[in-house]
C-alpha cells in the first residue's frame, strides 16, 4: 500500500498465517532525506526476514510514471537471489498500476525463477480486458480488483464480485486472488465460494494495531 510503509504490517500478517506484502514506498520525506525506493525495499526485506521466518511478498507499481519501477524489477530479484533466507521466504511478487510484462521481462527475475525460487508473479487486473493482457504476459496469477478497492484507480465501474465472475468464466485455470471490499470472514467465504483462491485486504489492515498508518487514517478505515 504505497507510497506508505507496510513493514511491521507485513511481519504481523505473515506471522498470523496470512501473506504480508511490502509496499513500493515513495514518500516525499524519504526522497528529501536521500532515501530511494530500491534501497528502502532492500532494507525492508532484510528487516522482515530478521523478524519472521514466514513467507511474504512485495509490490511494484509498474506505471511509466513510477521513477523507481525499472530499478525495482531488476535490483530486487538480484537482491533476493543473493540472500538464501530471502530466496526461501519471498514467495510473492505483485505488480500493479502499469504493465503486467515489466517484471516477467526482467532478466534478473527470470533468473530468480529458474534458480528454483518458489516466487510467483501476480498482476492486478481491474477489468476483464486487463486480465486478458495479464494472461498473455504469462503471469502466475491475477489479483482481481473491483472499483470498490481502496486506493484504486478504476478503469471501469465494475464491482469485485461481478469482475470475479467475468474473469473466472473466461480464465478458469488461472489462480485468482479476489481484492476490493473484503474485510470479514463472510466476505472471504463469498470469494472462495465463487472460485477465488484467496482474498487480499487493504483498508481492513490499515485499521489494525500493527499498521504503520497514521491514527486518523486508521479511524477512517474502522467499521466502528
Ligand atoms: C492507501 C492505499 C494505498 C494503496 N497503494 C497501493 C499500491 O501502491 N499498490 C497496489 O498494488 N495497491 C495499492 N493499494 C490497493 C491495495 O493493495 C488493495 O488492493 C486494496 O486496498 C483492496 O481493497 P480494500 O481496501 O477494499 O481491501 C492501496 C490501497 C490503499 C488504501
mmCIF file of N, CA, C and O in Angstrom, residues 87-169:
data_model
loop_
_atom_site.group_PDB
_atom_site.id
_atom_site.type_symbol
_atom_site.label_atom_id
_atom_site.label_comp_id
_atom_site.label_asym_id
_atom_site.label_seq_id
_atom_site.Cartn_x
_atom_site.Cartn_y
_atom_site.Cartn_z
ATOM 1 N N UNK A 87 15.441 -15.703 -0.366
ATOM 2 C CA UNK A 87 15.035 -16.535 -1.509
ATOM 3 C C UNK A 87 13.993 -17.560 -1.085
ATOM 4 O O UNK A 87 13.090 -17.899 -1.829
ATOM 5 N N UNK A 88 14.132 -18.018 0.145
ATOM 6 C CA UNK A 88 13.172 -19.006 0.637
ATOM 7 C C UNK A 88 11.840 -18.346 1.013
ATOM 8 O O UNK A 88 10.767 -18.873 0.733
ATOM 9 N N UNK A 89 11.923 -17.184 1.657
ATOM 10 C CA UNK A 89 10.703 -16.595 2.229
ATOM 11 C C UNK A 89 9.934 -15.676 1.279
ATOM 12 O O UNK A 89 8.730 -15.484 1.435
ATOM 13 N N UNK A 90 10.626 -15.074 0.322
ATOM 14 C CA UNK A 90 9.947 -14.105 -0.543
ATOM 15 C C UNK A 90 9.305 -14.863 -1.710
ATOM 16 O O UNK A 90 9.964 -15.193 -2.689
ATOM 17 N N UNK A 91 8.017 -15.160 -1.557
ATOM 18 C CA UNK A 91 7.362 -16.091 -2.488
ATOM 19 C C UNK A 91 6.350 -15.412 -3.405
ATOM 20 O O UNK A 91 5.711 -16.069 -4.228
ATOM 21 N N UNK A 92 6.178 -14.099 -3.255
ATOM 22 C CA UNK A 92 5.070 -13.446 -3.968
ATOM 23 C C UNK A 92 5.510 -12.068 -4.448
ATOM 24 O O UNK A 92 5.941 -11.229 -3.646
ATOM 25 N N UNK A 93 5.433 -11.869 -5.762
ATOM 26 C CA UNK A 93 5.699 -10.545 -6.340
ATOM 27 C C UNK A 93 4.408 -10.089 -6.993
ATOM 28 O O UNK A 93 3.903 -10.757 -7.897
ATOM 29 N N UNK A 94 3.877 -8.980 -6.509
ATOM 30 C CA UNK A 94 2.632 -8.474 -7.102
ATOM 31 C C UNK A 94 2.932 -7.139 -7.773
ATOM 32 O O UNK A 94 3.446 -6.222 -7.132
ATOM 33 N N UNK A 95 2.656 -7.077 -9.067
ATOM 34 C CA UNK A 95 2.823 -5.813 -9.779
ATOM 35 C C UNK A 95 1.442 -5.228 -10.056
ATOM 36 O O UNK A 95 0.435 -5.947 -10.071
ATOM 37 N N UNK A 96 1.414 -3.918 -10.258
ATOM 38 C CA UNK A 96 0.120 -3.239 -10.391
ATOM 39 C C UNK A 96 0.312 -1.893 -11.069
ATOM 40 O O UNK A 96 1.441 -1.421 -11.226
ATOM 41 N N UNK A 97 -0.829 -1.308 -11.456
ATOM 42 C CA UNK A 97 -0.885 0.086 -11.926
ATOM 43 C C UNK A 97 -0.056 0.355 -13.175
ATOM 44 O O UNK A 97 0.292 1.503 -13.451
ATOM 45 N N UNK A 98 0.293 -0.679 -13.907
ATOM 46 C CA UNK A 98 1.088 -0.495 -15.119
ATOM 47 C C UNK A 98 1.101 -1.799 -15.894
ATOM 48 O O UNK A 98 0.176 -2.605 -15.784
ATOM 49 N N UNK A 99 2.175 -2.024 -16.628
ATOM 50 C CA UNK A 99 2.227 -3.211 -17.483
ATOM 51 C C UNK A 99 2.457 -4.489 -16.674
ATOM 52 O O UNK A 99 3.259 -4.514 -15.735
ATOM 53 N N UNK A 100 1.775 -5.555 -17.089
ATOM 54 C CA UNK A 100 1.992 -6.869 -16.455
ATOM 55 C C UNK A 100 3.233 -7.544 -17.023
ATOM 56 O O UNK A 100 3.649 -8.594 -16.543
ATOM 57 N N UNK A 101 3.846 -6.932 -18.069
ATOM 58 C CA UNK A 101 5.014 -7.571 -18.702
ATOM 59 C C UNK A 101 6.328 -7.149 -18.055
ATOM 60 O O UNK A 101 7.348 -7.799 -18.251
ATOM 61 N N UNK A 102 6.311 -6.019 -17.341
ATOM 62 C CA UNK A 102 7.581 -5.431 -16.885
ATOM 63 C C UNK A 102 8.404 -6.412 -16.053
ATOM 64 O O UNK A 102 9.603 -6.557 -16.278
ATOM 65 N N UNK A 103 7.771 -7.082 -15.100
ATOM 66 C CA UNK A 103 8.542 -7.998 -14.246
ATOM 67 C C UNK A 103 8.912 -9.292 -14.986
ATOM 68 O O UNK A 103 10.081 -9.697 -14.954
ATOM 69 N N UNK A 104 7.964 -9.943 -15.695
ATOM 70 C CA UNK A 104 8.362 -11.169 -16.406
ATOM 71 C C UNK A 104 9.463 -10.935 -17.443
ATOM 72 O O UNK A 104 10.220 -11.848 -17.755
ATOM 73 N N UNK A 105 9.562 -9.697 -17.966
ATOM 74 C CA UNK A 105 10.605 -9.425 -18.969
ATOM 75 C C UNK A 105 11.952 -9.092 -18.332
ATOM 76 O O UNK A 105 12.951 -8.963 -19.030
ATOM 77 N N UNK A 106 11.976 -8.940 -17.014
ATOM 78 C CA UNK A 106 13.237 -8.616 -16.337
ATOM 79 C C UNK A 106 14.110 -9.878 -16.270
ATOM 80 O O UNK A 106 13.697 -10.907 -15.730
ATOM 81 N N UNK A 107 15.311 -9.784 -16.816
ATOM 82 C CA UNK A 107 16.223 -10.950 -16.839
ATOM 83 C C UNK A 107 16.535 -11.432 -15.413
ATOM 84 O O UNK A 107 16.510 -12.637 -15.152
ATOM 85 N N UNK A 108 16.842 -10.508 -14.468
ATOM 86 C CA UNK A 108 17.106 -10.993 -13.109
ATOM 87 C C UNK A 108 15.907 -11.744 -12.510
ATOM 88 O O UNK A 108 16.087 -12.725 -11.784
ATOM 89 N N UNK A 109 14.685 -11.307 -12.849
ATOM 90 C CA UNK A 109 13.516 -12.031 -12.327
ATOM 91 C C UNK A 109 13.419 -13.412 -12.980
ATOM 92 O O UNK A 109 13.123 -14.404 -12.316
ATOM 93 N N UNK A 110 13.706 -13.482 -14.282
ATOM 94 C CA UNK A 110 13.690 -14.788 -14.966
ATOM 95 C C UNK A 110 14.718 -15.719 -14.328
ATOM 96 O O UNK A 110 14.446 -16.894 -14.083
ATOM 97 N N UNK A 111 15.910 -15.157 -14.034
ATOM 98 C CA UNK A 111 16.964 -15.993 -13.431
ATOM 99 C C UNK A 111 16.546 -16.461 -12.039
ATOM 100 O O UNK A 111 16.794 -17.598 -11.651
ATOM 101 N N UNK A 112 15.877 -15.573 -11.302
ATOM 102 C CA UNK A 112 15.414 -15.945 -9.955
ATOM 103 C C UNK A 112 14.439 -17.123 -10.053
ATOM 104 O O UNK A 112 14.532 -18.095 -9.299
ATOM 105 N N UNK A 113 13.521 -17.040 -11.008
ATOM 106 C CA UNK A 113 12.543 -18.128 -11.155
ATOM 107 C C UNK A 113 13.229 -19.432 -11.572
ATOM 108 O O UNK A 113 12.895 -20.502 -11.078
ATOM 109 N N UNK A 114 14.204 -19.304 -12.465
ATOM 110 C CA UNK A 114 14.904 -20.510 -12.940
ATOM 111 C C UNK A 114 15.778 -21.131 -11.849
ATOM 112 O O UNK A 114 16.139 -22.295 -11.924
ATOM 113 N N UNK A 115 16.107 -20.318 -10.836
ATOM 114 C CA UNK A 115 17.035 -20.793 -9.790
ATOM 115 C C UNK A 115 16.362 -21.740 -8.802
ATOM 116 O O UNK A 115 17.000 -22.221 -7.879
ATOM 117 N N UNK A 116 15.058 -21.947 -8.968
ATOM 118 C CA UNK A 116 14.365 -22.848 -8.049
ATOM 119 C C UNK A 116 13.578 -22.100 -6.981
ATOM 120 O O UNK A 116 12.949 -22.711 -6.123
ATOM 121 N N UNK A 117 13.607 -20.765 -7.031
ATOM 122 C CA UNK A 117 12.794 -19.976 -6.095
ATOM 123 C C UNK A 117 11.312 -20.306 -6.318
ATOM 124 O O UNK A 117 10.890 -20.562 -7.441
ATOM 125 N N UNK A 118 10.549 -20.276 -5.229
ATOM 126 C CA UNK A 118 9.109 -20.573 -5.326
ATOM 127 C C UNK A 118 8.302 -19.324 -5.686
ATOM 128 O O UNK A 118 7.078 -19.341 -5.657
ATOM 129 N N UNK A 119 8.973 -18.236 -6.012
ATOM 130 C CA UNK A 119 8.270 -16.957 -6.185
ATOM 131 C C UNK A 119 7.248 -17.015 -7.323
ATOM 132 O O UNK A 119 7.498 -17.594 -8.376
ATOM 133 N N UNK A 120 6.073 -16.449 -7.035
ATOM 134 C CA UNK A 120 5.005 -16.384 -8.041
ATOM 135 C C UNK A 120 4.715 -14.921 -8.339
ATOM 136 O O UNK A 120 4.710 -14.082 -7.431
ATOM 137 N N UNK A 121 4.441 -14.650 -9.603
ATOM 138 C CA UNK A 121 4.139 -13.274 -10.011
ATOM 139 C C UNK A 121 2.653 -13.119 -10.328
ATOM 140 O O UNK A 121 2.137 -13.768 -11.235
ATOM 141 N N UNK A 122 1.992 -12.254 -9.577
ATOM 142 C CA UNK A 122 0.591 -11.916 -9.835
ATOM 143 C C UNK A 122 0.534 -10.446 -10.257
ATOM 144 O O UNK A 122 1.337 -9.637 -9.811
ATOM 145 N N UNK A 123 -0.433 -10.129 -11.119
ATOM 146 C CA UNK A 123 -0.624 -8.723 -11.502
ATOM 147 C C UNK A 123 -2.072 -8.338 -11.213
ATOM 148 O O UNK A 123 -2.986 -9.155 -11.343
ATOM 149 N N UNK A 124 -2.279 -7.083 -10.838
ATOM 150 C CA UNK A 124 -3.631 -6.616 -10.509
ATOM 151 C C UNK A 124 -4.417 -6.376 -11.793
ATOM 152 O O UNK A 124 -3.983 -5.615 -12.665
ATOM 153 N N UNK A 125 -5.583 -7.025 -11.885
ATOM 154 C CA UNK A 125 -6.453 -6.882 -13.056
ATOM 155 C C UNK A 125 -7.743 -6.182 -12.630
ATOM 156 O O UNK A 125 -8.599 -6.800 -11.999
ATOM 157 N N UNK A 126 -7.894 -4.901 -12.967
ATOM 158 C CA UNK A 126 -9.105 -4.185 -12.568
ATOM 159 C C UNK A 126 -10.194 -4.168 -13.650
ATOM 160 O O UNK A 126 -11.169 -3.443 -13.527
ATOM 161 N N UNK A 127 -10.034 -4.958 -14.694
ATOM 162 C CA UNK A 127 -11.045 -5.059 -15.762
ATOM 163 C C UNK A 127 -10.765 -6.346 -16.531
ATOM 164 O O UNK A 127 -9.629 -6.840 -16.520
ATOM 165 N N UNK A 128 -11.799 -6.853 -17.209
ATOM 166 C CA UNK A 128 -11.632 -8.127 -17.936
ATOM 167 C C UNK A 128 -10.552 -8.016 -19.019
ATOM 168 O O UNK A 128 -9.704 -8.893 -19.158
ATOM 169 N N UNK A 129 -10.568 -6.911 -19.769
ATOM 170 C CA UNK A 129 -9.587 -6.791 -20.863
ATOM 171 C C UNK A 129 -8.165 -6.708 -20.311
ATOM 172 O O UNK A 129 -7.206 -7.134 -20.965
ATOM 173 N N UNK A 130 -8.023 -6.193 -19.087
ATOM 174 C CA UNK A 130 -6.684 -6.146 -18.485
ATOM 175 C C UNK A 130 -6.276 -7.529 -17.978
ATOM 176 O O UNK A 130 -5.097 -7.890 -18.019
ATOM 177 N N UNK A 131 -7.261 -8.316 -17.545
ATOM 178 C CA UNK A 131 -6.961 -9.705 -17.158
ATOM 179 C C UNK A 131 -6.454 -10.470 -18.380
ATOM 180 O O UNK A 131 -5.506 -11.260 -18.287
ATOM 181 N N UNK A 132 -7.070 -10.213 -19.543
ATOM 182 C CA UNK A 132 -6.622 -10.877 -20.781
ATOM 183 C C UNK A 132 -5.152 -10.548 -21.054
ATOM 184 O O UNK A 132 -4.361 -11.414 -21.432
ATOM 185 N N UNK A 133 -4.795 -9.271 -20.843
ATOM 186 C CA UNK A 133 -3.397 -8.859 -21.084
ATOM 187 C C UNK A 133 -2.452 -9.550 -20.105
ATOM 188 O O UNK A 133 -1.352 -9.954 -20.475
ATOM 189 N N UNK A 134 -2.891 -9.666 -18.849
ATOM 190 C CA UNK A 134 -2.046 -10.333 -17.839
ATOM 191 C C UNK A 134 -1.807 -11.784 -18.235
ATOM 192 O O UNK A 134 -0.680 -12.289 -18.145
ATOM 193 N N UNK A 135 -2.868 -12.451 -18.671
ATOM 194 C CA UNK A 135 -2.747 -13.871 -19.039
ATOM 195 C C UNK A 135 -1.796 -14.000 -20.231
ATOM 196 O O UNK A 135 -0.940 -14.897 -20.269
ATOM 197 N N UNK A 136 -1.900 -13.053 -21.177
ATOM 198 C CA UNK A 136 -0.993 -13.070 -22.335
ATOM 199 C C UNK A 136 0.459 -12.833 -21.906
ATOM 200 O O UNK A 136 1.388 -13.240 -22.602
ATOM 201 N N UNK A 137 0.659 -12.174 -20.765
ATOM 202 C CA UNK A 137 2.026 -11.937 -20.262
ATOM 203 C C UNK A 137 2.548 -13.118 -19.458
ATOM 204 O O UNK A 137 3.618 -13.017 -18.853
ATOM 205 N N UNK A 138 1.760 -14.181 -19.371
ATOM 206 C CA UNK A 138 2.173 -15.386 -18.629
ATOM 207 C C UNK A 138 2.363 -15.157 -17.140
ATOM 208 O O UNK A 138 3.306 -15.684 -16.545
ATOM 209 N N UNK A 139 1.489 -14.345 -16.551
ATOM 210 C CA UNK A 139 1.560 -14.183 -15.093
ATOM 211 C C UNK A 139 1.216 -15.520 -14.437
ATOM 212 O O UNK A 139 0.577 -16.378 -15.049
ATOM 213 N N UNK A 140 1.635 -15.673 -13.182
ATOM 214 C CA UNK A 140 1.265 -16.894 -12.446
ATOM 215 C C UNK A 140 -0.145 -16.795 -11.897
ATOM 216 O O UNK A 140 -0.749 -17.809 -11.545
ATOM 217 N N UNK A 141 -0.652 -15.572 -11.765
ATOM 218 C CA UNK A 141 -1.997 -15.405 -11.236
ATOM 219 C C UNK A 141 -2.451 -13.962 -11.320
ATOM 220 O O UNK A 141 -1.672 -13.064 -11.655
ATOM 221 N N UNK A 142 -3.731 -13.775 -11.008
ATOM 222 C CA UNK A 142 -4.353 -12.453 -11.116
ATOM 223 C C UNK A 142 -4.876 -11.998 -9.761
ATOM 224 O O UNK A 142 -5.424 -12.811 -9.007
ATOM 225 N N UNK A 143 -4.722 -10.715 -9.490
ATOM 226 C CA UNK A 143 -5.407 -10.111 -8.348
ATOM 227 C C UNK A 143 -6.576 -9.340 -8.952
ATOM 228 O O UNK A 143 -6.381 -8.316 -9.612
ATOM 229 N N UNK A 144 -7.768 -9.868 -8.763
ATOM 230 C CA UNK A 144 -8.956 -9.305 -9.411
ATOM 231 C C UNK A 144 -9.554 -8.248 -8.497
ATOM 232 O O UNK A 144 -10.076 -8.556 -7.430
ATOM 233 N N UNK A 145 -9.426 -7.003 -8.925
ATOM 234 C CA UNK A 145 -9.785 -5.897 -8.032
ATOM 235 C C UNK A 145 -10.858 -5.017 -8.647
ATOM 236 O O UNK A 145 -10.642 -4.366 -9.674
ATOM 237 N N UNK A 146 -12.015 -4.979 -8.009
ATOM 238 C CA UNK A 146 -13.107 -4.126 -8.465
ATOM 239 C C UNK A 146 -12.930 -2.693 -7.997
ATOM 240 O O UNK A 146 -12.036 -2.381 -7.202
ATOM 241 N N UNK A 147 -13.821 -1.833 -8.489
ATOM 242 C CA UNK A 147 -13.708 -0.398 -8.233
ATOM 243 C C UNK A 147 -13.855 -0.014 -6.778
ATOM 244 O O UNK A 147 -13.491 1.100 -6.393
ATOM 245 N N UNK A 148 -14.383 -0.917 -5.939
ATOM 246 C CA UNK A 148 -14.552 -0.557 -4.523
ATOM 247 C C UNK A 148 -13.262 -0.701 -3.730
ATOM 248 O O UNK A 148 -13.209 -0.350 -2.554
ATOM 249 N N UNK A 149 -12.212 -1.229 -4.353
ATOM 250 C CA UNK A 149 -10.940 -1.419 -3.649
ATOM 251 C C UNK A 149 -10.340 -0.089 -3.218
ATOM 252 O O UNK A 149 -10.378 0.887 -3.965
ATOM 253 N N UNK A 150 -9.778 -0.055 -2.035
ATOM 254 C CA UNK A 150 -9.151 1.162 -1.524
ATOM 255 C C UNK A 150 -7.937 1.543 -2.362
ATOM 256 O O UNK A 150 -7.250 0.671 -2.892
ATOM 257 N N UNK A 151 -7.686 2.832 -2.494
ATOM 258 C CA UNK A 151 -6.503 3.321 -3.202
ATOM 259 C C UNK A 151 -6.490 2.953 -4.665
ATOM 260 O O UNK A 151 -5.440 2.941 -5.308
ATOM 261 N N UNK A 152 -7.650 2.641 -5.203
ATOM 262 C CA UNK A 152 -7.706 2.029 -6.527
ATOM 263 C C UNK A 152 -8.196 3.028 -7.555
ATOM 264 O O UNK A 152 -9.175 3.723 -7.334
ATOM 265 N N UNK A 153 -7.497 3.078 -8.695
ATOM 266 C CA UNK A 153 -7.983 3.931 -9.776
ATOM 267 C C UNK A 153 -8.603 3.033 -10.825
ATOM 268 O O UNK A 153 -7.905 2.378 -11.587
ATOM 269 N N UNK A 154 -9.922 3.023 -10.808
ATOM 270 C CA UNK A 154 -10.637 2.054 -11.621
ATOM 271 C C UNK A 154 -10.739 2.504 -13.075
ATOM 272 O O UNK A 154 -10.998 3.663 -13.349
ATOM 273 N N UNK A 155 -10.513 1.572 -13.991
ATOM 274 C CA UNK A 155 -10.724 1.873 -15.405
ATOM 275 C C UNK A 155 -12.208 1.821 -15.724
ATOM 276 O O UNK A 155 -12.704 2.512 -16.575
ATOM 277 N N UNK A 156 -12.888 0.916 -15.034
ATOM 278 C CA UNK A 156 -14.312 0.710 -15.308
ATOM 279 C C UNK A 156 -15.048 0.624 -13.989
ATOM 280 O O UNK A 156 -14.494 0.172 -13.001
ATOM 281 N N UNK A 157 -16.313 1.007 -14.004
ATOM 282 C CA UNK A 157 -17.091 0.942 -12.768
ATOM 283 C C UNK A 157 -17.646 -0.468 -12.604
ATOM 284 O O UNK A 157 -18.819 -0.726 -12.821
ATOM 285 N N UNK A 158 -16.764 -1.381 -12.259
ATOM 286 C CA UNK A 158 -17.201 -2.767 -12.079
ATOM 287 C C UNK A 158 -16.844 -3.195 -10.658
ATOM 288 O O UNK A 158 -15.789 -2.848 -10.144
ATOM 289 N N UNK A 159 -17.780 -3.922 -10.016
ATOM 290 C CA UNK A 159 -17.534 -4.345 -8.636
ATOM 291 C C UNK A 159 -16.685 -5.615 -8.632
ATOM 292 O O UNK A 159 -16.619 -6.342 -9.626
ATOM 293 N N UNK A 160 -16.060 -5.886 -7.492
ATOM 294 C CA UNK A 160 -15.182 -7.057 -7.399
ATOM 295 C C UNK A 160 -15.934 -8.344 -7.732
ATOM 296 O O UNK A 160 -15.435 -9.183 -8.487
ATOM 297 N N UNK A 161 -17.143 -8.507 -7.173
ATOM 298 C CA UNK A 161 -17.831 -9.792 -7.362
ATOM 299 C C UNK A 161 -18.287 -9.992 -8.807
ATOM 300 O O UNK A 161 -18.309 -11.113 -9.307
ATOM 301 N N UNK A 162 -18.632 -8.899 -9.490
ATOM 302 C CA UNK A 162 -19.007 -9.020 -10.909
ATOM 303 C C UNK A 162 -17.770 -9.347 -11.747
ATOM 304 O O UNK A 162 -17.768 -10.275 -12.564
ATOM 305 N N UNK A 163 -16.692 -8.610 -11.486
ATOM 306 C CA UNK A 163 -15.445 -8.825 -12.241
ATOM 307 C C UNK A 163 -14.898 -10.238 -12.014
ATOM 308 O O UNK A 163 -14.406 -10.890 -12.940
ATOM 309 N N UNK A 164 -15.027 -10.687 -10.770
ATOM 310 C CA UNK A 164 -14.563 -12.035 -10.422
ATOM 311 C C UNK A 164 -15.276 -13.080 -11.292
ATOM 312 O O UNK A 164 -14.645 -13.994 -11.835
ATOM 313 N N UNK A 165 -16.583 -12.924 -11.449
ATOM 314 C CA UNK A 165 -17.338 -13.886 -12.270
ATOM 315 C C UNK A 165 -16.903 -13.817 -13.731
ATOM 316 O O UNK A 165 -16.711 -14.843 -14.384
ATOM 317 N N UNK A 166 -16.724 -12.582 -14.234
ATOM 318 C CA UNK A 166 -16.301 -12.430 -15.641
ATOM 319 C C UNK A 166 -14.959 -13.116 -15.876
ATOM 320 O O UNK A 166 -14.780 -13.876 -16.826
ATOM 321 N N UNK A 167 -14.014 -12.833 -14.974
ATOM 322 C CA UNK A 167 -12.642 -13.316 -15.191
ATOM 323 C C UNK A 167 -12.554 -14.829 -14.973
ATOM 324 O O UNK A 167 -11.901 -15.537 -15.735
ATOM 325 N N UNK A 168 -13.250 -15.327 -13.950
ATOM 326 C CA UNK A 168 -13.172 -16.770 -13.687
ATOM 327 C C UNK A 168 -13.852 -17.583 -14.788
ATOM 328 O O UNK A 168 -13.452 -18.708 -15.070
ATOM 329 N N UNK A 169 -14.880 -16.987 -15.410
ATOM 330 C CA UNK A 169 -15.515 -17.698 -16.535
ATOM 331 C C UNK A 169 -14.577 -17.776 -17.726
ATOM 332 O O UNK A 169 -14.478 -18.789 -18.398
#
